[in-house]
Coordinates of C-alpha atoms in Angstrom, one line a residue:
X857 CA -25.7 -13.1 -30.8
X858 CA -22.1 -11.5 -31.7
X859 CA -20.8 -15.0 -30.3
X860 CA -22.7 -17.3 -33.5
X861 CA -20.0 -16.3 -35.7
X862 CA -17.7 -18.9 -34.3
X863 CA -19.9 -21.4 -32.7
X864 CA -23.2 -22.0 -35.3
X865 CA -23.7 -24.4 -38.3
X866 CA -21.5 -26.9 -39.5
X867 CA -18.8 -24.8 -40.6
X868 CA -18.3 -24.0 -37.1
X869 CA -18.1 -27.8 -36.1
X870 CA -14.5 -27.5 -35.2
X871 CA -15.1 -24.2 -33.3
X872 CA -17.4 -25.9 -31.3
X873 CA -15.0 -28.9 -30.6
X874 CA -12.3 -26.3 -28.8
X875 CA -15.0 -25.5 -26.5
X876 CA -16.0 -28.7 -25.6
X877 CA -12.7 -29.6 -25.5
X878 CA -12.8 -26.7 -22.5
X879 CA -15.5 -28.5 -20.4
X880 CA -18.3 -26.9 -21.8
X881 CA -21.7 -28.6 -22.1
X882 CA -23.6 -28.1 -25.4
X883 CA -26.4 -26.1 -23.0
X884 CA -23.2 -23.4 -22.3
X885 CA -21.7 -23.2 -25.5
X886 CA -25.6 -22.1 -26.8
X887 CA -25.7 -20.0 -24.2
X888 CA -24.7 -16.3 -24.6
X889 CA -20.7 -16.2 -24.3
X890 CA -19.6 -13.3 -21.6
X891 CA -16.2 -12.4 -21.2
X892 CA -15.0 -12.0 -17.6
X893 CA -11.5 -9.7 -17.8
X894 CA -10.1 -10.2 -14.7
X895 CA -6.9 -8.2 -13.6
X896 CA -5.9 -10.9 -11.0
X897 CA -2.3 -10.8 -10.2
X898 CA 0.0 -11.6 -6.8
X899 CA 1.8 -8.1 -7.4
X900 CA -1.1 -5.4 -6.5
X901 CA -2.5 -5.5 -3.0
X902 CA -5.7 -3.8 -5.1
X903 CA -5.5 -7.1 -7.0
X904 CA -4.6 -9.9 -5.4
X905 CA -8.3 -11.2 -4.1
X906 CA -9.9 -10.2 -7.5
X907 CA -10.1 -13.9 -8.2
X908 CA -13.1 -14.3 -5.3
X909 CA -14.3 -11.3 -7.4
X910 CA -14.2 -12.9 -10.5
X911 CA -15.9 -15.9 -9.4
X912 CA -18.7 -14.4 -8.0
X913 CA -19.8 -12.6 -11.1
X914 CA -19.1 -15.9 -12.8
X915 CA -21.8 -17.3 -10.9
X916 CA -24.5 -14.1 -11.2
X917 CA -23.8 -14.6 -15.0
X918 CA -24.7 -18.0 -15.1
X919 CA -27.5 -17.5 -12.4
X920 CA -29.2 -15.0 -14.8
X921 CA -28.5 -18.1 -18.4
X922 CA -25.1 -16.7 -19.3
X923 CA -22.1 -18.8 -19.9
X924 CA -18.6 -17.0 -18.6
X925 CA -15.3 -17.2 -20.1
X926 CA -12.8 -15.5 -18.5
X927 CA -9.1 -13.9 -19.3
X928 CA -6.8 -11.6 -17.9
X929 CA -4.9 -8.6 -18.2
X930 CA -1.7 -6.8 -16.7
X931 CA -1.4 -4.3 -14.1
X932 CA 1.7 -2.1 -12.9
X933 CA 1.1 -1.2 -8.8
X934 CA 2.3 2.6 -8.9
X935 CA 2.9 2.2 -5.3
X936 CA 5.9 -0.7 -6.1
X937 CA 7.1 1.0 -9.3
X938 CA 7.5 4.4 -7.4
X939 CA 10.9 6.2 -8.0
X940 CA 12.7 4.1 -9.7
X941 CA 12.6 3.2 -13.5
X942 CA 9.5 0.8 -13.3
X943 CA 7.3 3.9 -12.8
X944 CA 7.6 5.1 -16.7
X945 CA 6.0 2.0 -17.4
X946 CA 2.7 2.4 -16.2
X947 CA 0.8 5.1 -18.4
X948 CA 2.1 3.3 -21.3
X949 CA 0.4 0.2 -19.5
X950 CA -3.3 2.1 -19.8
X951 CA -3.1 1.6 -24.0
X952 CA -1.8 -1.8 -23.5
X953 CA -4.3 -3.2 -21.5
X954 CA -6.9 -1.2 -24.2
X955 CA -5.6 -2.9 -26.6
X956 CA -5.5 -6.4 -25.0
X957 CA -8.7 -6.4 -24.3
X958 CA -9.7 -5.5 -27.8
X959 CA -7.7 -8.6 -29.5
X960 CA -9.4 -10.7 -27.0
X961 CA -12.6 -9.6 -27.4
X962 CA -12.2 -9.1 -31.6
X963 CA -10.8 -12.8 -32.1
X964 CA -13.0 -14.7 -29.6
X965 CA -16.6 -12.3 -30.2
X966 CA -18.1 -12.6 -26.9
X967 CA -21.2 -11.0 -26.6
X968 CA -20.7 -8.9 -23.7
X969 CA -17.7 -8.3 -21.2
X970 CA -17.8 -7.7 -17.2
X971 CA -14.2 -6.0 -16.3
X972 CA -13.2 -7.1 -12.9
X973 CA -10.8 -4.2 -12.4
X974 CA -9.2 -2.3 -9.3
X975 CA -6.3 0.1 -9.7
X976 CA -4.6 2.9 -11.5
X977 CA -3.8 2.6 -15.0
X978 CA -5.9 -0.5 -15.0
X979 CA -9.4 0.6 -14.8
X980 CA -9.0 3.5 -17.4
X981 CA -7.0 1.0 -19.6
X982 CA -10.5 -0.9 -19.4
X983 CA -12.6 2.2 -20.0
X984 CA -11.0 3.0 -23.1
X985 CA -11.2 -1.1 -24.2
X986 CA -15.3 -0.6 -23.2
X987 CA -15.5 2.4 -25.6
X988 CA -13.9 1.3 -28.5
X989 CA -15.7 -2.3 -28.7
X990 CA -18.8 -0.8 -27.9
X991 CA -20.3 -4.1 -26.7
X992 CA -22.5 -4.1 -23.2
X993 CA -20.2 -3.5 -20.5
X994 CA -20.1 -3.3 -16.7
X995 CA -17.3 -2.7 -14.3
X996 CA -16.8 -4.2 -10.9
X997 CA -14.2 -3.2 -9.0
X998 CA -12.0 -5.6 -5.8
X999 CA -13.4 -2.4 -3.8
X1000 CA -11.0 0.0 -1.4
X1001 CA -8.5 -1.1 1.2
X1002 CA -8.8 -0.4 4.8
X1003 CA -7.0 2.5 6.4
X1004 CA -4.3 1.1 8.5
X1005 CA -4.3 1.6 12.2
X1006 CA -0.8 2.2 14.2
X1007 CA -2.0 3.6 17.7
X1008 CA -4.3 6.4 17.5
X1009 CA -3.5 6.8 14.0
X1010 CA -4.9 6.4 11.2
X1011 CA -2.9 5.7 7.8
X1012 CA -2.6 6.0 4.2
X1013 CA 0.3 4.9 1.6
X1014 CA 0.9 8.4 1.8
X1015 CA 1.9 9.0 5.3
X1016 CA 4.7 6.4 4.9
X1017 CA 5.8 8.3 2.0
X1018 CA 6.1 11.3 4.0
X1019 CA 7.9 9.5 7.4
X1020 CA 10.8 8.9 5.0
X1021 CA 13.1 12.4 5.6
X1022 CA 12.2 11.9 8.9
X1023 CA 13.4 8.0 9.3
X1024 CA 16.0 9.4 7.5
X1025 CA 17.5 12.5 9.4
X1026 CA 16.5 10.3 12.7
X1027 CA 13.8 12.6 13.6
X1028 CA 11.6 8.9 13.8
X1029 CA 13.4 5.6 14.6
X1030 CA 14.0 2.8 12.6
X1031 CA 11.9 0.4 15.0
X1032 CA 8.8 3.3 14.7
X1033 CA 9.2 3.5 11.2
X1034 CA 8.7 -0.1 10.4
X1035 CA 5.9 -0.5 12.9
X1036 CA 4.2 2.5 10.5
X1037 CA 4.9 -0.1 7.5
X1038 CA 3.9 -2.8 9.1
X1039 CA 0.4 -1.5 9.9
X1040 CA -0.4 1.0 7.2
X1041 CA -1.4 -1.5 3.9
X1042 CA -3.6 -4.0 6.0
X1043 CA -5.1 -5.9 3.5
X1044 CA -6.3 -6.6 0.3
X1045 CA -8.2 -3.7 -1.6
X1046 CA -7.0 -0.3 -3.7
X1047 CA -4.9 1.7 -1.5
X1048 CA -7.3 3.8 1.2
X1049 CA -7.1 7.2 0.2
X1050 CA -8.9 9.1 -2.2
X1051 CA -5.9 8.1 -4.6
X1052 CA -6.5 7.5 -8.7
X1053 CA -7.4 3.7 -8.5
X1054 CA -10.5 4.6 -6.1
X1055 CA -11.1 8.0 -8.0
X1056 CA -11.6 6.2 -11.1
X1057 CA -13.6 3.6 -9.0
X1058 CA -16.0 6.3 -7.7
X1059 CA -16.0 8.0 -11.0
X1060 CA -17.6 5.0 -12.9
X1061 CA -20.5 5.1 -10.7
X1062 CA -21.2 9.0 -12.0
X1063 CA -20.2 7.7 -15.7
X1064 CA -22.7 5.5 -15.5
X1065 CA -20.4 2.0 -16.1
X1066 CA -20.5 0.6 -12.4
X1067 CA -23.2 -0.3 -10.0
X1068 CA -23.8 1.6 -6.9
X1069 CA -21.2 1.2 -4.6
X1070 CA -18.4 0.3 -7.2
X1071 CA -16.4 2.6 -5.5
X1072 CA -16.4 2.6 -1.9
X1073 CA -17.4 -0.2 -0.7
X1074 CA -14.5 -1.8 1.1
X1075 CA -12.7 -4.7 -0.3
X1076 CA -13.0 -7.4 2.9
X1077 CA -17.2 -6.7 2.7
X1078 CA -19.6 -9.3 2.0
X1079 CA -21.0 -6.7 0.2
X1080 CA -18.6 -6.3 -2.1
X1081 CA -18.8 -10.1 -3.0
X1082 CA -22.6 -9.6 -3.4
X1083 CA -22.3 -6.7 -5.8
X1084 CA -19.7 -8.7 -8.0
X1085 CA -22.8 -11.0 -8.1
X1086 CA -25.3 -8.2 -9.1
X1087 CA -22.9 -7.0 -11.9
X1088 CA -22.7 -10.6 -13.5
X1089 CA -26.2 -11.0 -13.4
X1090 CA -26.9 -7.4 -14.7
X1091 CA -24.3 -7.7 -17.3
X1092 CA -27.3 -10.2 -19.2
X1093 CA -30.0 -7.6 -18.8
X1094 CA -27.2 -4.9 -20.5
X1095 CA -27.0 -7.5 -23.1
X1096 CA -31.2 -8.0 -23.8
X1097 CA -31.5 -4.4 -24.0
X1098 CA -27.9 -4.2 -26.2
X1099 CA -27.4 -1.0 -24.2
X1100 CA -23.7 -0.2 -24.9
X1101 CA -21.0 2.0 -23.4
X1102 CA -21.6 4.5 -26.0
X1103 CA -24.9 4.8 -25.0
X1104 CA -24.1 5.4 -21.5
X1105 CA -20.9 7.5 -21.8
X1106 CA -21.9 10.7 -23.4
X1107 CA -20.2 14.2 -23.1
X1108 CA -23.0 14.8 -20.4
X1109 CA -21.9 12.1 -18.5
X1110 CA -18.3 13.1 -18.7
X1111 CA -19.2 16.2 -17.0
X1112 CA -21.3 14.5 -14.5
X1113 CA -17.5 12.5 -13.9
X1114 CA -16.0 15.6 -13.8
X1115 CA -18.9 17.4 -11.4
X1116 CA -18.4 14.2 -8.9
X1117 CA -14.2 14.8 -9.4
X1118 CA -14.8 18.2 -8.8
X1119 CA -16.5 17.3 -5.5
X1120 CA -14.6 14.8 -3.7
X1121 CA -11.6 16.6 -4.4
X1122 CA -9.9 13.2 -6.5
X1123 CA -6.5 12.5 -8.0
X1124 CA -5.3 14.7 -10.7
X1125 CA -4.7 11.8 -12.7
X1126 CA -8.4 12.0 -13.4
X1127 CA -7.2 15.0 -15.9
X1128 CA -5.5 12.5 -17.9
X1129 CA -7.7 9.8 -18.0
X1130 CA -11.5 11.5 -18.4
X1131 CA -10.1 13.8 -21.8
X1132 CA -8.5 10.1 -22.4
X1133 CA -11.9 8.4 -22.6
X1134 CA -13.3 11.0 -24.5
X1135 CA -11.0 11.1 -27.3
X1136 CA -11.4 6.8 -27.3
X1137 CA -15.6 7.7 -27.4
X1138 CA -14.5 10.8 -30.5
X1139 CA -15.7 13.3 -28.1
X1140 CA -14.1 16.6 -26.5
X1141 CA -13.4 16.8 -22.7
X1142 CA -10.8 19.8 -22.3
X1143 CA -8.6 21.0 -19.7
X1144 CA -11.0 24.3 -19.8
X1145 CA -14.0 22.1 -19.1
X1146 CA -12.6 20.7 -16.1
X1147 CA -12.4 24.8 -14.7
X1148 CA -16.1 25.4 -16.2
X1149 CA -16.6 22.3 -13.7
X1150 CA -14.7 23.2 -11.3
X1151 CA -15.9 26.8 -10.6
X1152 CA -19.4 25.7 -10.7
X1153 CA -19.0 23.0 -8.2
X1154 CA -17.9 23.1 -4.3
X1155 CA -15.3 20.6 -2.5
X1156 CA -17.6 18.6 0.0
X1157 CA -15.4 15.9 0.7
X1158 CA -12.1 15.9 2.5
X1159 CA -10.8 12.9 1.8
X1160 CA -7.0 12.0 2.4
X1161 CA -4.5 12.9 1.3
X1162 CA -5.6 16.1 1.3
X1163 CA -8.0 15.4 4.8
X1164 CA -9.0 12.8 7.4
X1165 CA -11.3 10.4 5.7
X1166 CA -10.6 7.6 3.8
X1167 CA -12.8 5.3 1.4
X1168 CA -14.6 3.4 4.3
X1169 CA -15.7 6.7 5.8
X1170 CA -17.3 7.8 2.6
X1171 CA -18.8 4.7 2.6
X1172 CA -20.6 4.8 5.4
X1173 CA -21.5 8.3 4.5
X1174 CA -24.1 7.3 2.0
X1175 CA -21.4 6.1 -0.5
X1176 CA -20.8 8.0 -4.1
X1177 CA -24.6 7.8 -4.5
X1178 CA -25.2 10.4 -1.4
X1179 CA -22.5 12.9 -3.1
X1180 CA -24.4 12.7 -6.4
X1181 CA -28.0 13.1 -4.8
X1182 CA -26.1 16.2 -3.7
X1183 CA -24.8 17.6 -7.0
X1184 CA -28.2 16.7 -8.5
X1185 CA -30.3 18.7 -5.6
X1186 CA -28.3 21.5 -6.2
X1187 CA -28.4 21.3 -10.0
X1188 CA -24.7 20.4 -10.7
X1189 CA -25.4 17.2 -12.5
X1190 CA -27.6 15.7 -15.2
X1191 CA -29.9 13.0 -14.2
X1192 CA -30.8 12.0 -17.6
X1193 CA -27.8 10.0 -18.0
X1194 CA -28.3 6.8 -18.3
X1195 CA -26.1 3.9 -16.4
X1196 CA -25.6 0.6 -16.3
X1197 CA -28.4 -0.3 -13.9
X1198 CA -31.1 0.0 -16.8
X1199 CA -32.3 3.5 -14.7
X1200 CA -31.0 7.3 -15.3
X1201 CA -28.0 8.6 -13.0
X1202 CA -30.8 10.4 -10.9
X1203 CA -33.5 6.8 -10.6
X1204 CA -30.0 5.5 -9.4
X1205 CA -30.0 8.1 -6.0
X1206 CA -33.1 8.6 -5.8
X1207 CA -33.4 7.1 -2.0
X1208 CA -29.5 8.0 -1.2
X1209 CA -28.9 10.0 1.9
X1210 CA -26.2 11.2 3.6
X1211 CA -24.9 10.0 6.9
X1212 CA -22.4 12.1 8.2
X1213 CA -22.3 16.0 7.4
X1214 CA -18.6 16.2 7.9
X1215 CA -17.4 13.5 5.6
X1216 CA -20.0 14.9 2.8
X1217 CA -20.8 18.2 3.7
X1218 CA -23.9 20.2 2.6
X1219 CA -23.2 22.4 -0.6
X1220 CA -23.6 25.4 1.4
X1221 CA -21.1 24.8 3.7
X1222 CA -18.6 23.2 1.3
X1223 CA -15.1 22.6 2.7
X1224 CA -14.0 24.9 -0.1
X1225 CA -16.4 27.1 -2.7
X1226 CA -14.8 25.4 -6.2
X1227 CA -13.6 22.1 -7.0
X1228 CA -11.0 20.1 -6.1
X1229 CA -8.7 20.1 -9.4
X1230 CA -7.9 23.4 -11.3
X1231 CA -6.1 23.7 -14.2
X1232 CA -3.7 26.1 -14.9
X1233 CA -2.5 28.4 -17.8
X1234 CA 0.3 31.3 -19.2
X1235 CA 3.7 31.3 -20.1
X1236 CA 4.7 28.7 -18.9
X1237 CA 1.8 26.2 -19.9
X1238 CA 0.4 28.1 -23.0
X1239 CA -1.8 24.4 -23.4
X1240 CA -2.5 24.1 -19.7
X1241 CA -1.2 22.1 -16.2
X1242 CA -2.9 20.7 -13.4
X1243 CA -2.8 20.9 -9.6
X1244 CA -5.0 19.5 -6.9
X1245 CA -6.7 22.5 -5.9
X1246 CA -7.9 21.3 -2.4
X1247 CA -5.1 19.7 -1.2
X1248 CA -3.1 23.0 -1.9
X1249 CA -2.6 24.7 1.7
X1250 CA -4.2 28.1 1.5
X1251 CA -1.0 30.3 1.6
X1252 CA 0.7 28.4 -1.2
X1253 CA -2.4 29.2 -3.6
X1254 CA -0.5 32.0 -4.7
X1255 CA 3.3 32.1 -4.9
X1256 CA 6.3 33.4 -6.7
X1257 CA 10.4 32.1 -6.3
X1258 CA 13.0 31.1 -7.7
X1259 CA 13.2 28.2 -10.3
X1260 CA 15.2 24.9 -9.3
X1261 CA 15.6 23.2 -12.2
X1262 CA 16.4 19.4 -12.2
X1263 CA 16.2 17.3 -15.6
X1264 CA 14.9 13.8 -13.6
X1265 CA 13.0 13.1 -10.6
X1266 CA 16.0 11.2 -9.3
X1267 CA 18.0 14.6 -9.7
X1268 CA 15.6 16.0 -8.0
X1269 CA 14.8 13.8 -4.8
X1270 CA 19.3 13.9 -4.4
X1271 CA 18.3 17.7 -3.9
X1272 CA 15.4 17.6 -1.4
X1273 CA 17.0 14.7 0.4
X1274 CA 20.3 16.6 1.2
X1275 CA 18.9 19.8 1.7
X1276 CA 19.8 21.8 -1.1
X1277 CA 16.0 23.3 -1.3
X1278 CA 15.5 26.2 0.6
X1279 CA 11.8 28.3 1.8
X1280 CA 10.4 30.0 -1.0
X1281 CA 11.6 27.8 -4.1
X1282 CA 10.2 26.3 -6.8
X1283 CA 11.5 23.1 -8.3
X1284 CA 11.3 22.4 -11.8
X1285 CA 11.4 18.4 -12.5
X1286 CA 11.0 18.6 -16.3
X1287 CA 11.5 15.9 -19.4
X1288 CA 9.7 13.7 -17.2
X1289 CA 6.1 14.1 -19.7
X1290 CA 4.3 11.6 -22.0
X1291 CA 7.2 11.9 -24.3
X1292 CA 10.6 12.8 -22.7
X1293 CA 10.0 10.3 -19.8
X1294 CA 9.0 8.7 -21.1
X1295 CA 5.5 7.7 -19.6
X1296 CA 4.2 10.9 -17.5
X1297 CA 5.8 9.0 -14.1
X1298 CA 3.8 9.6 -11.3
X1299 CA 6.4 11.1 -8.5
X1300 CA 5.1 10.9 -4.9
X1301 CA 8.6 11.0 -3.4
X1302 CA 9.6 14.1 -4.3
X1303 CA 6.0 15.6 -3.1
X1304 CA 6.1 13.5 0.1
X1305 CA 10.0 14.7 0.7
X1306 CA 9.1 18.4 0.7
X1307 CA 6.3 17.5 3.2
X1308 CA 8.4 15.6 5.3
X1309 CA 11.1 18.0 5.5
X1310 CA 8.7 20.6 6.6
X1311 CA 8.4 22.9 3.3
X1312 CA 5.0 22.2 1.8
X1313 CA 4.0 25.3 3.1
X1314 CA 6.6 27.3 1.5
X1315 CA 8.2 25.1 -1.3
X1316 CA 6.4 24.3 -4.9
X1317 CA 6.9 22.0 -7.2
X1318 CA 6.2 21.7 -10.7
X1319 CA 6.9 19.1 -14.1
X1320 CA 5.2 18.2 -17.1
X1321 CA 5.7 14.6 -15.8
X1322 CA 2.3 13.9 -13.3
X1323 CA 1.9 13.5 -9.5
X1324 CA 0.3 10.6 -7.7
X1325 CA -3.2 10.6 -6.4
X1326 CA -1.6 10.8 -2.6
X1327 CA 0.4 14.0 -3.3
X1328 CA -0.6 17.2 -1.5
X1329 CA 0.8 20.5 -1.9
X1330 CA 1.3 23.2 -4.6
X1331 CA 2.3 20.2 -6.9
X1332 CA 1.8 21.0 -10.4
X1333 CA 1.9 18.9 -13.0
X1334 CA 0.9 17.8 -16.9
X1335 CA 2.9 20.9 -17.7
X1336 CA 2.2 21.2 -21.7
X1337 CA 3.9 21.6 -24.1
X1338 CA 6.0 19.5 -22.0
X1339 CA 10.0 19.8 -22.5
X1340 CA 11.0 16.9 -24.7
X1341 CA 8.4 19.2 -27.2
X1342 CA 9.9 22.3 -26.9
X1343 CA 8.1 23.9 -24.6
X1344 CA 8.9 26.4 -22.3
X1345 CA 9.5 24.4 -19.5
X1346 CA 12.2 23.6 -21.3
X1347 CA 13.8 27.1 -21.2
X1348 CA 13.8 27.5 -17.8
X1349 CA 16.9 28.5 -16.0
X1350 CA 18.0 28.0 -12.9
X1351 CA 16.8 31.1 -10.5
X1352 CA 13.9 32.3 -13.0
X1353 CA 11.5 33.9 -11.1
X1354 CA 8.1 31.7 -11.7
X1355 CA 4.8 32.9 -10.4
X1356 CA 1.6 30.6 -9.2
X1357 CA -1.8 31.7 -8.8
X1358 CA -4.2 28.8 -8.2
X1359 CA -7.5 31.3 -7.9
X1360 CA -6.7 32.5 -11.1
X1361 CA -5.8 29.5 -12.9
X1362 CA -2.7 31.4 -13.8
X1363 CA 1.0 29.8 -14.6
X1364 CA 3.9 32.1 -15.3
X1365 CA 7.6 32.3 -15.8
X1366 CA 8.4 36.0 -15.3
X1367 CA 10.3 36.3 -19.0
X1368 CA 9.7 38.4 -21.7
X1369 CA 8.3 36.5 -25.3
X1370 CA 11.7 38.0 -26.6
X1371 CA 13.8 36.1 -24.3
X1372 CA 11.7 32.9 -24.3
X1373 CA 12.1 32.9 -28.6
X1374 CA 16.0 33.7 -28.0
X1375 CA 16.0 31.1 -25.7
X1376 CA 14.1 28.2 -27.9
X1377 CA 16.7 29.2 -30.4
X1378 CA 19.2 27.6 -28.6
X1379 CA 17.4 24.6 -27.1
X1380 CA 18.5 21.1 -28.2
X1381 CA 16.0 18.1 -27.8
X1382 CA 17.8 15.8 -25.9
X1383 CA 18.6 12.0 -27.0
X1384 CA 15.6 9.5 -25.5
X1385 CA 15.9 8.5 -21.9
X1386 CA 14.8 4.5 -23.2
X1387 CA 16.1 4.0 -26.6
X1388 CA 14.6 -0.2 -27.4
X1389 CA 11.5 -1.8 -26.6
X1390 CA 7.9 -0.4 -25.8
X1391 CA 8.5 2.6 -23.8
X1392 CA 10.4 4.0 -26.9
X1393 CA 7.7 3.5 -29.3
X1394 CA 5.3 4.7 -27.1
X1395 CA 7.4 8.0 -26.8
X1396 CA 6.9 8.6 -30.6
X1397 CA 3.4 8.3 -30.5
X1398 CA 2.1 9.7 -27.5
X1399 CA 0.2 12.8 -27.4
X1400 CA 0.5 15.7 -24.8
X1401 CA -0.5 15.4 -21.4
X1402 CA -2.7 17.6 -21.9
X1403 CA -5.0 16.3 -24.2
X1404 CA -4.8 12.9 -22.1
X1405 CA -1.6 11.5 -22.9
X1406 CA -3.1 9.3 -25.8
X1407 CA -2.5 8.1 -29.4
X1408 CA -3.3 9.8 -32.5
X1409 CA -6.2 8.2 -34.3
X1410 CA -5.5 7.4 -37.6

């Protein structure tokens, strides 16, 4: 066992005295040492019961003759660090929380590691921790939050987002509005909608690294407590058979992720994180494989933001196991894979069924013909961009206006909320990527303003920074080369005609390579936006968000 090293033979007699000094019998310190990483903390709703999640695969560890030692790890809730400066600290989180995991687990060898994980930067943070120390590995995530209830209505994070301009210009009171607040976050659990926390949670059920029902089932479940259990216990049969998350997570089962994305229509974030793991694995996942995907693969699932039905619907659906029965009917996925059950992707849904047509539609009567994410290229993104594809309304797939440019999201935001965007524009939020932000922040307010204020059907937006999983609209983002780099984003000017066409996966500032060289000529790279502490080494060694926003391997 990778744990003897610092428990066996006399040498190790004062090794063993530290665990006994920890309340260990000599029976659990023989035992084979499991490390439980739980991402417990009081400041994410996603995260704040993972403790009861923790414990219970404690206990289906030492059910099936494993000893469990656990530890933790940060988190950043997107939702708090929204608009305002917090928010360019949360990519940056994703490689910190990698590389936590990887001192813990290098300078205490455990011999296996459960990740008790639950939202946004977090669970790909763990991924990437999984990949590189290549010991057995499962995930459990504290499962989905309910969809809040206000009258008739049901509610994401999102919706609030979007009431603001209209608590704001009075079109909704004060006293409504904070009813809305009041009942839209009821509980523990990642936030309802198909946002990146429960993409990510979905998608390790198709990479093979969670159980069935890691994604969807709700956080308040007994269930959920139960499969916590089956993941401890599993985590020892991972361990006899030494099958390790380089085993599981091959290129094919990267495209089976992507397939599944592709499907349900989830958070463009997933473009960042899936090339992410990739790289971590010294594999290839491009920005052109996500359109290969893509256009082979309908949108069955409307899932909010970008429809009606949130996490607990899928569920009840038949679950991400009754999407990827689907896919693998229709020849959109490779069974082979293996997972972490011990069984291939396909043994895994063999017996899934769907439930409800309308929540999981048929492939041939998709809610839309290709995928849910598309990424974009020209002129303007020569290395490519992303938009949510299905959350795009259908007379916004292709559009051309004028370029309103804006240096910050906070520049940008004064605009929208004093009206200074008119029909037909297209705002340009730029030095907001990997590098210039720094930290890619995730801007829901600006998105959720132009919905609010009525424009979303004739108003774009566009940045090399990134969009939250609960935008909807023509929001375009990952712009690369983004504009701290030189890139042509960073030539825009203000009133530049700039031209979108989603169907064609097309990008494009209306500017002739002449001008766009004279104007490079010219362009200055601005002085850093954070100039001490980690965000401003991170911004000299982040890569482009299009290749996953991640470190350069040595």
């Amino acid at each position: 066992m990778r744990s003897d090293i610092m428990k066996k033979g006399v040498a190790k007699g004062p090794h063993r005295s530290l665990f006994y000094a920890m309340g260990l019998t000599e029976a659990e310190i023989a035992r084979p040492l499991i490390g439980v990483v739980n991402a417990a903390n009081e400041i994410i709703p996603g995260h704040i019961h993972l403790d009861d999640i923790a414990e219970a695969v404690k206990a289906g560890i030492r059910m099936a003759g494993g000893t469990p030692i656990e530890f933790p790890t940060i988190g950043v809730c997107d939702g708090l660090a929204m608009n305002h400066q917090g928010m360019k600290y949360s990519l940056g989180s994703r490689e910190l929380i990698a590389d936590s995991v990887e001192v813990m687990a290098m300078a205490q060898p455990f011999d296996a590691l459960v990740f008790v994980t639950n939202c946004d930067k977090i669970i790909p943070g763990m991924i990437l921790a999984a990949a590189r120390l290549d010991i057995p590995s499962i995930f459990v995530s504290g499962g989905p939050m309910l969809a809040g209830e206000c009258g008739s209505d049901r509610l994401g994070l999102h919706d609030l987002f979007q009431d603001i301009p209209k608590a704001m210009s009075g079109a909704m009171s004060a006293a409504e509005f904070e009813h809305r607040v009041e009942c839209t976050c009821p509980g523990a659990g990642s936030c309802s909608g198909l946002y990146t926390a429960n993409s990510m949670n979905c998608i390790l059920e198709a990479l093979g690294m969670g159980l069935p029902g890691n994604g969807t089932i709700p956080a308040v479940a007994a269930a959920r407590i139960r499969l916590a259990k089956k993941a401890g216990q599993q985590i020892m049969s991972l361990l006899e058979k030494q099958l390790t998350p380089r085993k599981i997570m091959t290129r094919k089962s990267l495209l089976n992720a992507v397939a599944l994305d592709m499907a349900f229509g989830g958070s463009s974030n997933t473009a960042l994180h899936l090339p992410a793991i990739a790289h971590e694995l010294d594999l290839k996942l491009t920005l052109e494989d996500f359109n290969t995907t893509g256009d082979a693969t309908p949108h069955i699932c409307s899932m909010a933001p970008g429809g009606p039905y949130f996490l607990e619907d899928l569920d009840k659906a038949g679950g991400v196991s009754a999407i990827l029965k689907t896919l693998l009917d229709g020849k959109l996925l490779d069974g082979s894979c293996k997972s972490v059950t011990g069984k291939t992707i396909a043994q895994n849904v063999a017996q899934a069924q769907v439930h409800n047509s309308d929540v999981i539609r048929p492939l041939s009567k998709p809610y839309h013909k290709t995928g849910g994410l598309a990424a974009l290229f020209g002129n303007l993104a020569p290395d490519g961009s992303v938009v949510k594809a299905s959350a795009v309304l259908p007379n916004m797939l292709k559009h051309k206006g004028p370029a309103r440019v804006f240096n910050s999201e906070e520049e940008a935001v004064k605009a929208i909320f004093g009206n200074k965007i008119q029909s037909g524009d297209v705002i340009v939020i730029r030095y907001e990527g990997p590098c210039g932000g720094p930290g890619m922040r995730e801007m829901l307010t600006p998105t959720a303003a132009v919905k609010g204020a009525g424009l979303a059907d004739t108003v774009a937006l566009l940045t090399d920074g990134r969009f939250s999983g609960a935008t909807t609209g023509a929001s375009i983002g990952h712009i690369s080369p983004e504009a701290m780099q030189g890139g042509p984003i960073a030539l825009v000017r203000e009133g530049d005609i700039i031209e979108i066409d989603i169907p064609a996966r097309r990008l494009s500032i209306q500017l002739s390579d002449d001008e766009l060289f004279k104007r490079r000529g010219k362009w200055k790279q601005p002085a850093p936006k954070i100039k001490s502490g980690y965000m401003a080494r991170y911004a000299k060694i982040v890569s482009s968000g299009s290749t996953g926003a991640v470190f350069a391997k040595e």
